[in-house]
Amino acid sequence: MNSTYLRSSSTGRLGLALVLSLGTACLRAADAPVISPGGVVNSASFAAGVPLAPGSIASAFGTFPITTPARASATPLPTDLAGVSLQFGNGAPVPLLYAGSGQVNFQVPWDLANQGQATVTATAGGQTSAALAVSINAFAPAIFSINQQGSGQGAVLDSRYRLVDASNPSIAGSTTILIFCTGLGAVTNPPPNGSPALARPLSYTTTLPAVTIGGISAQVVYSGLAPGSVGEYQVNAVVPGRAPTGNAVPVVISVGGATSNAVTIAVQASAIGDPDQRADTLVSQMTQDEKLAIVQCAGGPVTDIIPLPRGAGGFVPGIPRLGIPNLYYADGSVGLADYSAPATALPSSIASAAGWDANDAYQYGRIIGTELRNYGLNVNLGGNVNLIGREPRDGRTFETKGEDPILAGKITAAHVRAVQDQHVIGCVKHFALNDQETGRYSANVQIDDRGARESDLLAFEIVLRDADVQSVMCSYNLVNGVWTCENPYLLNGVLKGDWNFKGFVMSDWWATHSTVNAVLAGLDQEQPDNQWFSGIELALQSGQIPRSRLADMVHRILRAMFAAGLFDYPESLAPVNTGADQAIAQDAEEKGAVLLKNAGGQLPLNASTLKSIAVIGSHADVAVLSGGGSAQVYPTGGPALTEGYPCPPCWSQVIWDPSSPLAAIQSMAPGAAVKFNDGTDSAAASSLAAASDVAIVFVSQWASEGMDLPSLNFADVIHSQPVDQDVLVAAVAAANPHTIVVLENGGAQVMPWLNNVSAVLEAWYPGQKGGEAIARILFGAVNPSGKLPITFAASVNDLPRPAIDNPPASGTFPVSYVESFDVGYKWYDAKNLTPLFPFGFGLSYAVFAFSQAKLVNNLAAGAPNFQVTFDLANTGSLTGAEVAQVYLGMPNGTGEPPRRLVGWQKVLLPPGGVQHVTIEVDENDTSHPLSYWDTGSAAWLVAPGDYTVYLGNSSRSSDLSVAGTFHLGP
Ligand code: BGC
């Protein structure tokens, strides 16, 4: 028997398709099926003796009366393929993936969990095979092997999806490997026939499986369902620095007490070795001039950036005599942002956060990292994790991940990890508390230590620890009277001291204000020129800056370059893979768009009954809007149209991405007359709406770095003769009771017309496949599953600062963060204010029900954790995904808000499907979910008292129920 794994064209990685070259005896239909003795095995490893895990994929080998093999193309899986079915002894029909004359691949039914033994038979043409006994386990991990029977070389890839074999060895201490496996527990859709297995789904909040490489335990950085597969898991692990080297080093996974087969990978001794040691070796060989050159940038003069190579926004020339490569810095929070480098315009990163899925966020970040690398750019100024929910009018909201530090931290960490896996230095910014653009160069943020640690700083801390990010950008503002780029509390204290950050701190562009103060406070590199750091030489001579500090600055930059692999993976320029990358852009939008209203089941639209559709406003005939500023992506294929440079900010162009919602809607409803009105004249728009079966109005809000929005309404900041979009929607809604509003914007909005329209879809800036994604959601080809990562306030009057603080003509000005750590929903809950739409909210075309919620506590002193277990059912008639959210109410007297998000899981369910879900919340996680920051002892402390655990599908109490309570301490 010889099996070969095929490459899946959609994901570009090893998929599950199995091709067998067995003798192809021509079988007559009357032949009885036969399952060979010992012929039922886990189809990852084919390892003898590995029990089958419910939910995993297995193969039955034998002879089956099939002349043309058949393959299932979608879930739920069929139970009959090519006339063959399988049955387990309990009679449960078995979901099938592939049926051929010698092999049938199937998913092990969920209702066999923990049964120990079962029998399996095959039926075809009314005849049933002899029964074969198989062993069943709750978990039985099995790693996919290649051309081997359960051992030998594995289907283990590196982060660029190349096989890790002798021709592409992993590097001890740095390579992250992607292990494809089955049997880690239930995360796929339970087939409708079986009750769900007891399972321990694995997400970042739950216990990760253990991986050993050459017997050495490896750091597991991701475990979850492999994208695009049924029943297949992906576990990412970093090859340990101490792993043995060679071409056949065994990799083993264990979970729930069961250990997998071993597969082998090639491991090479690290040329990287220890990045700190390698950096020290180089520093010792550098002259002082060379050291000085690396801590300052070549982008002068101070008022404007001279054209830098490769269109980079920052450039530090390398040192050829020592083999130090050039550093090319490029923005990229929502795709590579570089006008000389057309790139895939992804949906806003707030849409990536709205997907609530770290694995999808990794795919998003991978596009950014890959496209930078394609252009030879090697430092990504992405990773904007400012908690802009403090000020939802902030023009940069679209670049961020919303208002919750844990959600924002986890999503940003996934982006950064993916970028650094492409051997591009990642960055997290803007450190810190940089939450409004108005007066950003002189805003003096006032906040207490605990408030900062439990909000904005916590988001940074999570990224640092989860993603090992190698650079941090300090911000423009001051914190408690000190510029952040020379703030010893932030840089030397919190970042390099408490968090042990080993990479380098660069300034935001022209955010440096001094030489000696900045260097001594912890700034390692000035950007984008050398206005201040050209003075370091004098300060060294006068002794104001010790030479050891210069060596430390250089060391940090070089160690970041070693750690990200810039020395070991030299640049490889390549064209952007437009098709594949745009598919990810569309997927991110389809998973991140949030359905806010759907009265009377207005959506999904039924193409077969609609005769006429009005599409109105926002250039929806040709384009979708994108956000401006330094994050602006110049889309591949060029913009559909541009509309000048609104002022403020006066320097950023309005770019409409090339994707036509109108064309996409027409192709979803080929039989309907789809007409467009540009929305500039409400009367004309409403008369088209009145003559149509449905009206779809696109409203848009352009926003950019360098500006805040004048209000939370859809304010037209682009045109000198503003279009009042609130009036437009009201007029259309008055003309047609089937008015659907699609929002293209970067953050939270108010909607005065909300009660008069039947449906609202928050599409964010949807990226250059946005039109297609929106149309697919409107017509139900995609079921929306996004959840708001930011609260939509009912009114600006409910914001902590109803009016944005404005700068004086000169000097700094205070911005008091009165809300402290009560950012976003925590503020509304604490103040008992009802938002328009709460954090965590989003509708689906499916109907979900939570039941059987239970709390399992493990409250060991010092490291408490708990699991929330429950059944999640889809009682609707369409497949859909729900985000189960866990919030924690801290003991009275801690001063904490009523509820804090501490865990979540996105679960995909077919109609009628039920999944038993476990969400684990562990104090050892980098998000400190069970503790508060105690400034006196400078530590995270777990407070004694009563805790309440809430479970539901938004932050609002009406969407939550109490899963249980527990008590900690005396
Ligand atoms: C922005 C940063 C950006 C930098 C370089 C600054 O204006 O605040 O986010 O990375 O420019 O473009």
PDB file of C-alpha atoms and ligand atoms in Angstrom, residues 331 381 396 429-430 440 473 476 508-509 630 705, ligand 1:
ATOM      1  CA  ASP A 331       4.094  50.325   7.525  1.00  0.00           C
ATOM      2  CA  LEU A 381       5.650  48.906  11.413  1.00  0.00           C
ATOM      3  CA  ARG A 396      -6.836  55.369  13.474  1.00  0.00           C
ATOM      4  CA  LYS A 429       2.976  50.390  18.576  1.00  0.00           C
ATOM      5  CA  HIS A 430       2.364  53.118  19.704  1.00  0.00           C
ATOM      6  CA  ARG A 440      -1.214  63.878  19.315  1.00  0.00           C
ATOM      7  CA  MET A 473       7.571  51.947  18.649  1.00  0.00           C
ATOM      8  CA  TYR A 476       4.072  60.971  20.082  1.00  0.00           C
ATOM      9  CA  ASP A 508       7.618  57.102  16.084  1.00  0.00           C
ATOM     10  CA  TRP A 509       8.505  59.342  13.164  1.00  0.00           C
ATOM     11  CA  SER A 630       0.527  55.780   7.095  1.00  0.00           C
ATOM     12  CA  GLU A 705      -4.195  59.025  10.950  1.00  0.00           C
TER      13      GLU A 705
HETATM   14  C1  BGC B   1       2.808  56.902  12.458  1.00  0.00           C
HETATM   15  C2  BGC B   1       3.362  55.507  12.633  1.00  0.00           C
HETATM   16  C3  BGC B   1       4.047  55.079  11.363  1.00  0.00           C
HETATM   17  C4  BGC B   1       5.133  56.081  11.020  1.00  0.00           C
HETATM   18  C5  BGC B   1       5.919  55.719   9.765  1.00  0.00           C
HETATM   19  C6  BGC B   1       3.845  57.865  11.936  1.00  0.00           C
HETATM   20  O1  BGC B   1       3.254  59.032  11.559  1.00  0.00           O
HETATM   21  O2  BGC B   1       2.287  57.352  13.689  1.00  0.00           O
HETATM   22  O3  BGC B   1       2.325  54.629  12.951  1.00  0.00           O
HETATM   23  O4  BGC B   1       4.576  53.801  11.529  1.00  0.00           O
HETATM   24  O5  BGC B   1       4.535  57.333  10.821  1.00  0.00           O
HETATM   25  O6  BGC B   1       5.130  55.829   8.641  1.00  0.00           O
END
